[in-house]
Tab-separated table of C-alpha atoms in Angstrom:
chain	number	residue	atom	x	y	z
J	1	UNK	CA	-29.215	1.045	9.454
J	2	UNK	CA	-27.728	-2.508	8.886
J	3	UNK	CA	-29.369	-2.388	5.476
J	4	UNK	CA	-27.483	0.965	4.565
J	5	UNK	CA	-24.298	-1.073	6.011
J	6	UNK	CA	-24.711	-4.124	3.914
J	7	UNK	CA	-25.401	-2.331	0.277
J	8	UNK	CA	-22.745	0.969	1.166
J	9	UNK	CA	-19.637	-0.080	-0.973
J	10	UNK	CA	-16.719	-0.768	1.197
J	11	UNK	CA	-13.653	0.343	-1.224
J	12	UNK	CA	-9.165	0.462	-0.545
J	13	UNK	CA	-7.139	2.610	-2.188
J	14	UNK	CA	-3.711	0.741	-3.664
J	15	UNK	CA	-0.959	3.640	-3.946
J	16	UNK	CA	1.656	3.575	-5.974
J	17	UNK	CA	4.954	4.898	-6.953
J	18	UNK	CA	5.314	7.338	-10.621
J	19	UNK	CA	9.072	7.297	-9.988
J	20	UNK	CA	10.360	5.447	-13.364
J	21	UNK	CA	13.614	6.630	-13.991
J	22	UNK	CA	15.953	6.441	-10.680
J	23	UNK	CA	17.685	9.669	-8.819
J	24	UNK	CA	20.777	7.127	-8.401
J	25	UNK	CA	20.391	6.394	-12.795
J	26	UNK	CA	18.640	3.459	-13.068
J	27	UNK	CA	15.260	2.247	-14.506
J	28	UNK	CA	13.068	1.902	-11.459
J	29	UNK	CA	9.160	1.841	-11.006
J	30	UNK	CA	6.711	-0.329	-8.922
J	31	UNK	CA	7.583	-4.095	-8.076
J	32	UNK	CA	3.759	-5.041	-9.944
J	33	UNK	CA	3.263	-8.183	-7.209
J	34	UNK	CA	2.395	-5.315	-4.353
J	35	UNK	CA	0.040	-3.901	-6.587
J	36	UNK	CA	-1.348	-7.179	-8.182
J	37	UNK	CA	-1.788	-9.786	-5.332
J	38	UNK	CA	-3.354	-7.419	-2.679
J	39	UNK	CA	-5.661	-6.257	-5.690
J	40	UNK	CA	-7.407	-9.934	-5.967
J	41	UNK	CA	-6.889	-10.509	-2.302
J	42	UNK	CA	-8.961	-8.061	-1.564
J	43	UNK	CA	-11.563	-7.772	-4.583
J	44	UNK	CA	-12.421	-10.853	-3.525
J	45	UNK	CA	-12.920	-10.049	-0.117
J	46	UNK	CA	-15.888	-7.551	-1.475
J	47	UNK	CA	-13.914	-4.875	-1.767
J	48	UNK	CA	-13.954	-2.108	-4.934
J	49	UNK	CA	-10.240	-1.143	-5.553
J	50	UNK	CA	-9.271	2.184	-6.525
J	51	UNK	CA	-5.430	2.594	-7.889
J	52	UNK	CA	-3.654	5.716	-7.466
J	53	UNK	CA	-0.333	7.238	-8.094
J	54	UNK	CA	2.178	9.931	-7.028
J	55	UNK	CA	1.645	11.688	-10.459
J	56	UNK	CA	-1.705	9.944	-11.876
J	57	UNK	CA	-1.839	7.544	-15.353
J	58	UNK	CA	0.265	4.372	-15.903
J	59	UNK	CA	2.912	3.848	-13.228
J	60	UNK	CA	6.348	2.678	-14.088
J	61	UNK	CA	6.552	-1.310	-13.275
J	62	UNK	CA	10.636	-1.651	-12.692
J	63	UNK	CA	11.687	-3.768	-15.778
J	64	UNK	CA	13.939	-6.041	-13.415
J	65	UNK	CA	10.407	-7.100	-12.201
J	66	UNK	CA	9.647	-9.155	-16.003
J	67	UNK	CA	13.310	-10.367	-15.930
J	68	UNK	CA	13.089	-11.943	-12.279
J	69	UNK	CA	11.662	-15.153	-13.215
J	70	UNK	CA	9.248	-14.886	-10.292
J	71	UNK	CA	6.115	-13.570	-12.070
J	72	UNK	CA	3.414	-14.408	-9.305
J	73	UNK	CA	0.193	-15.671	-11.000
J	74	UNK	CA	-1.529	-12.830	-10.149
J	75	UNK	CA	0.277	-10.372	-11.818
J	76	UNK	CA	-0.383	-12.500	-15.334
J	77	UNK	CA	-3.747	-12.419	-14.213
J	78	UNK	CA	-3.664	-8.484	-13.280
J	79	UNK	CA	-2.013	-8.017	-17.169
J	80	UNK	CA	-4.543	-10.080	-19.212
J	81	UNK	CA	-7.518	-8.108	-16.974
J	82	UNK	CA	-8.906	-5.225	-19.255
J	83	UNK	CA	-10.789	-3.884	-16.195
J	84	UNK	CA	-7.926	-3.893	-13.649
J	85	UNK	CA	-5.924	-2.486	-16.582
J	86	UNK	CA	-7.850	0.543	-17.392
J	87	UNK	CA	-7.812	1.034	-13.667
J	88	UNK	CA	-3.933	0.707	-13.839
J	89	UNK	CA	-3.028	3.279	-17.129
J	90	UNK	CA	-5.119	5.696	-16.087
J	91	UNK	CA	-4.422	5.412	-12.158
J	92	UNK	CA	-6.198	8.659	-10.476
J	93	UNK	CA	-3.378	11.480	-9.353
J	94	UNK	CA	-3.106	10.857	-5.187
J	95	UNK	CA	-3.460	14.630	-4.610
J	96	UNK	CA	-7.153	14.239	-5.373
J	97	UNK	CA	-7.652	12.356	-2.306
J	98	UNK	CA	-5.194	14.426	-0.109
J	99	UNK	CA	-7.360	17.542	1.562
J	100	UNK	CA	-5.731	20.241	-0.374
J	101	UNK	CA	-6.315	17.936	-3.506
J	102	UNK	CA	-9.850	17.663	-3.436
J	103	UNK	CA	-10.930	20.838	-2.603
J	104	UNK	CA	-9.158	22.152	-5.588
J	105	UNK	CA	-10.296	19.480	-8.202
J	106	UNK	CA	-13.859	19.158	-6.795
J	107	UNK	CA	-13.151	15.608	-6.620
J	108	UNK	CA	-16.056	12.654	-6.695
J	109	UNK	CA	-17.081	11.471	-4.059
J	110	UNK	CA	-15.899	8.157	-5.174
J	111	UNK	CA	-12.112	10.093	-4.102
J	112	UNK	CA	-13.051	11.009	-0.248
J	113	UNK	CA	-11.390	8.765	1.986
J	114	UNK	CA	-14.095	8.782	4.227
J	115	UNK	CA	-15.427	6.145	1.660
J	116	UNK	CA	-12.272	4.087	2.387
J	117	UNK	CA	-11.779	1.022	4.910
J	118	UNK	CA	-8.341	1.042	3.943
J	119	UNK	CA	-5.300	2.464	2.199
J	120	UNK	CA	-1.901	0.526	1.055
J	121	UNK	CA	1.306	1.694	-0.040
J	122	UNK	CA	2.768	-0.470	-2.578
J	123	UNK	CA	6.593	-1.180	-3.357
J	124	UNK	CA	9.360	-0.960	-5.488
J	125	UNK	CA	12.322	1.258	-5.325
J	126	UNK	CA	11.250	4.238	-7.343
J	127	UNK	CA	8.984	5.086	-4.050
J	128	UNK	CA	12.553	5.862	-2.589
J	129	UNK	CA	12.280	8.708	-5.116
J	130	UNK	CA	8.687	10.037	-4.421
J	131	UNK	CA	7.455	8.502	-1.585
J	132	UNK	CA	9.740	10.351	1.106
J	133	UNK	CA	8.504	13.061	3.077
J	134	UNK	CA	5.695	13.172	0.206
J	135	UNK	CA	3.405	15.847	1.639
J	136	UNK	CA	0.289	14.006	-0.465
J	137	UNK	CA	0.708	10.766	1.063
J	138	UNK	CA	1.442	12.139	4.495
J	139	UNK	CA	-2.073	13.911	4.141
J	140	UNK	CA	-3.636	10.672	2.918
J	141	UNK	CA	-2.166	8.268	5.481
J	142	UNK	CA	-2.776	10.546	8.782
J	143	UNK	CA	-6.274	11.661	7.314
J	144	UNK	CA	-7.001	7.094	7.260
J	145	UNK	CA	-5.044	6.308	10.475
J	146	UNK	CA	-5.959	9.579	12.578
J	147	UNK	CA	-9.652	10.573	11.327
J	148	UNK	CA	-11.114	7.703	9.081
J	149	UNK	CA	-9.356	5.585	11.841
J	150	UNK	CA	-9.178	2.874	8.915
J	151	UNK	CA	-6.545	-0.148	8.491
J	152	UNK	CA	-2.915	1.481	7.109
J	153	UNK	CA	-0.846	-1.071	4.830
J	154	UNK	CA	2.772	-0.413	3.557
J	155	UNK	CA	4.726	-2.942	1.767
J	156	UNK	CA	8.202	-3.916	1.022
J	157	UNK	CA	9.788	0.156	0.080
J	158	UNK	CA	6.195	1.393	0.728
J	159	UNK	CA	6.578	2.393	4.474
J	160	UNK	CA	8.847	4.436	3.225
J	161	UNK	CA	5.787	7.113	3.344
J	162	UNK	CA	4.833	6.328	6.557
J	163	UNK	CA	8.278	7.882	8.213
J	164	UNK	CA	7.050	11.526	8.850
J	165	UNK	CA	3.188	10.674	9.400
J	166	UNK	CA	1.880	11.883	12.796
J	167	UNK	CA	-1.037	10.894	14.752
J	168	UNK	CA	-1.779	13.447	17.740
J	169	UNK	CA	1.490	15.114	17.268
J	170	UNK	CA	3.387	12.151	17.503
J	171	UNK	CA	5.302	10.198	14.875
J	172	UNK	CA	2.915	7.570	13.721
J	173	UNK	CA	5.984	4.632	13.590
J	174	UNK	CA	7.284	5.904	17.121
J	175	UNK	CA	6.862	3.028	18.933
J	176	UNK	CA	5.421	0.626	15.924
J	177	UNK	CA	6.087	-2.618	15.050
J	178	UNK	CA	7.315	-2.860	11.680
J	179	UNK	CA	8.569	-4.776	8.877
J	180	UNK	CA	10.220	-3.028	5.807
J	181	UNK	CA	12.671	-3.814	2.801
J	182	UNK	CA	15.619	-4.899	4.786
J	183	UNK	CA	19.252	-3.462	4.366
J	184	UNK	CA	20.589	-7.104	4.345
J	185	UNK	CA	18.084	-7.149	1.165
J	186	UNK	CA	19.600	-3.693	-0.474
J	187	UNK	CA	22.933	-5.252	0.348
J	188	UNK	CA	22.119	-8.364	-1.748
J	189	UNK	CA	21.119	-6.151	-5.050
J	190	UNK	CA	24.395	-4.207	-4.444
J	191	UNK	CA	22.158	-0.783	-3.721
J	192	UNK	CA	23.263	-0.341	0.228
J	193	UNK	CA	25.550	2.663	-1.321
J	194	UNK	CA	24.002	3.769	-4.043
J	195	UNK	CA	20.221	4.838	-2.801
J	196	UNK	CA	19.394	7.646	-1.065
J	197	UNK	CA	18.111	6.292	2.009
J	198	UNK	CA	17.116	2.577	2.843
J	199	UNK	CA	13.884	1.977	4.116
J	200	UNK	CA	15.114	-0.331	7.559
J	201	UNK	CA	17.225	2.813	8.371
J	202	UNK	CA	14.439	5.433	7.809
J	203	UNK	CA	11.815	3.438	9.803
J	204	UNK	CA	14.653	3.518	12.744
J	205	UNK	CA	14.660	7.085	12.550
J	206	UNK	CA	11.152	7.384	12.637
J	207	UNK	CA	11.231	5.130	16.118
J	208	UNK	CA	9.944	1.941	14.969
J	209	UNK	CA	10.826	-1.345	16.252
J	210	UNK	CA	12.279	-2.859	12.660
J	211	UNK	CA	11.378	-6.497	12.516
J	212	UNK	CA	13.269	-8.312	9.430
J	213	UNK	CA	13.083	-11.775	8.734
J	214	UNK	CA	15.996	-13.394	6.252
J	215	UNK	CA	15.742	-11.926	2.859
J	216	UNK	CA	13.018	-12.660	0.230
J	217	UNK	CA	10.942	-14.425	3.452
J	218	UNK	CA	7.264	-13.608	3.513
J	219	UNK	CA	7.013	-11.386	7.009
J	220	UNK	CA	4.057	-9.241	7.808
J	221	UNK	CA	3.705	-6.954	11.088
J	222	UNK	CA	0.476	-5.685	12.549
J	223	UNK	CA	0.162	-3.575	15.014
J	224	UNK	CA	-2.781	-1.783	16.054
J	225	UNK	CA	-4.315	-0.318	12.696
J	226	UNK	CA	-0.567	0.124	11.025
J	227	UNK	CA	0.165	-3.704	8.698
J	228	UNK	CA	3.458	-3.733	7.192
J	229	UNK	CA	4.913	-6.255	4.726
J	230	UNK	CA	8.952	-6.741	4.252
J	231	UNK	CA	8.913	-7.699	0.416
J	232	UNK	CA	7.452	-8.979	-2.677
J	233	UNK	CA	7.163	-12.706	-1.200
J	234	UNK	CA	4.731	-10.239	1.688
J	235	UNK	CA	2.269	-9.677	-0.863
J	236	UNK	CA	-0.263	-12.167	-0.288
J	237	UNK	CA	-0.067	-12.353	3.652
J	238	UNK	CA	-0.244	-8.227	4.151
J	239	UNK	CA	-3.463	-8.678	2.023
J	240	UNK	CA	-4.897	-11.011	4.563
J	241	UNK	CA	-3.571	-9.382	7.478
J	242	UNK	CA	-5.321	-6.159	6.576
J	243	UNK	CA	-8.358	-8.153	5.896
J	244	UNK	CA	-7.808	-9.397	10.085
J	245	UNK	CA	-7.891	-5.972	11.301
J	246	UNK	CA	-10.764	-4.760	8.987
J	247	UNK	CA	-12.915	-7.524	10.469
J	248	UNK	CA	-11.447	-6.516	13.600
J	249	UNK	CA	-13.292	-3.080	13.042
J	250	UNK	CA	-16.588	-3.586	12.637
J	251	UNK	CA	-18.948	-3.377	9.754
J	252	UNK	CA	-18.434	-0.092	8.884
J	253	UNK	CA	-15.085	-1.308	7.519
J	254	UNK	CA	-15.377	-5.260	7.202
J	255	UNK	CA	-17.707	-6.353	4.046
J	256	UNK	CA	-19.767	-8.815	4.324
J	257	UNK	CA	-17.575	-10.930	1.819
J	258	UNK	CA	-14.510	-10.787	4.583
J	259	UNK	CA	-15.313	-13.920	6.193
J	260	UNK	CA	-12.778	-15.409	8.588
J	261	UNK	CA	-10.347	-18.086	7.038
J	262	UNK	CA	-7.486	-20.127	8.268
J	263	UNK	CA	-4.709	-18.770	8.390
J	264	UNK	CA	-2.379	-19.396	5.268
J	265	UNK	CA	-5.882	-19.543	2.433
């Protein structure tokens, strides 16, 4: 038995946004740091990562993201990498892991999140276009947190999918700790009136205790299974945290390569 434990492959599934072109008429997409830095984090932890997407193939990186001047190193690295970038352009359609999704496609195996220790919804403000009330990603988040009874990570506009998950009939964020993409931080771009809903306010509705540190601060949540990350500069510490509670779970979820490090490696 710990033989089959040590050789199974441990995998997490990065989601990600296909929203490109804004409801409010602006170029939008995924902020590529959410994607990029959790992606090495936790490769490197032992972990095989799948990317997915709302619609499947490339996702939309918001172009605001090569103009910021803030290009984490990771994200050159995640550009020059031919295999993370074949995993990137032709990102598998998220409805092939939901239920409905794979009993349609006949999906792999390599797409049943039973095979999963771990799922994480990336940023960027074109998931305020496709990641509400998604009925794909509510399927794949309550299926990890409810019956895989994996580790849940959402970052910066990514918990944003999390508002109208349940767990025993409950809202899953009733209750929660969280941090999210703060409206002080919308106010900053200018977007406070112009989007459809901001995540702070959502995650309110949902009942969660919103926890927001000063804008563009690194500030990660956990509680329980659920990690949440505020913003870009979250990208590195939500990879770790998750990495805390997988280890917290056992070796069914923890590989072998997870090894326990100070905090702040």
């Amino acid at each position: 038995k710990n033989l089959r434990i040590v050789i199974s492959m441990y995998r997490v599934l990065l989601i990600c946004t296909s929203a490109g072109e804004a409801s409010w008429g602006a170029k939008t997409g995924l902020w590529l740091d959410e994607l990029s830095i959790p992606y090495y984090i936790l490769k490197d932890a032992g972990y095989e990562i799948e990317i997915c997407s709302i619609k499947g193939g490339k996702p939309p990186v918001d172009p605001s993201f090569f103009t910021s001047g803030d290009i984490h190193e990771k994200s050159s690295q995640f550009i020059d990498d031919s295999e993370a970038q074949k995993k990137f352009n032709n990102s598998i359609p998220l409805r092939e892991f939901s239920t409905n999704g794979r009993l349609e496609s006949k999906s792999p195996e390599s797409h049943d999140l039973l095979q999963y220790s771990a799922i994480l919804l990336c940023g960027g403000h074109g998931c305020v276009d496709d990641f509400v009330d998604n009925e794909d990603i509510r399927d794949v988040v309550e299926f990890m947190y409810s019956i895989r009874k994996g580790c849940v990570g959402a970052i910066c506009h990514g918990p944003l999918g999390l508002a109208n998950c349940k767990h025993e009939g409950k809202l899953i964020l009733a209750g929660k700790f969280v941090a999210a993409f703060s409206n002080e931080e919308e106010e900053v771009l200018g977007l406070s009136d112009v989007l459809p809903v901001l995540t702070e306010d959502l995650m309110d509705r949902a009942g969660a205790v919103c926890v927001p540190a000063e804008p563009w601060k690194a500030n990660v949540v956990v509680d329980g299974r659920l990690v949440t990350g505020q913003n870009p500069q979250s990208s590195l510490e939500i990879a770790l945290r998750m990495l805390d509670v997988l280890r917290s779970l056992g070796d069914e979820f923890s590989s072998p390569l997870n090894v326990n490090k100070p905090w702040g490696m």
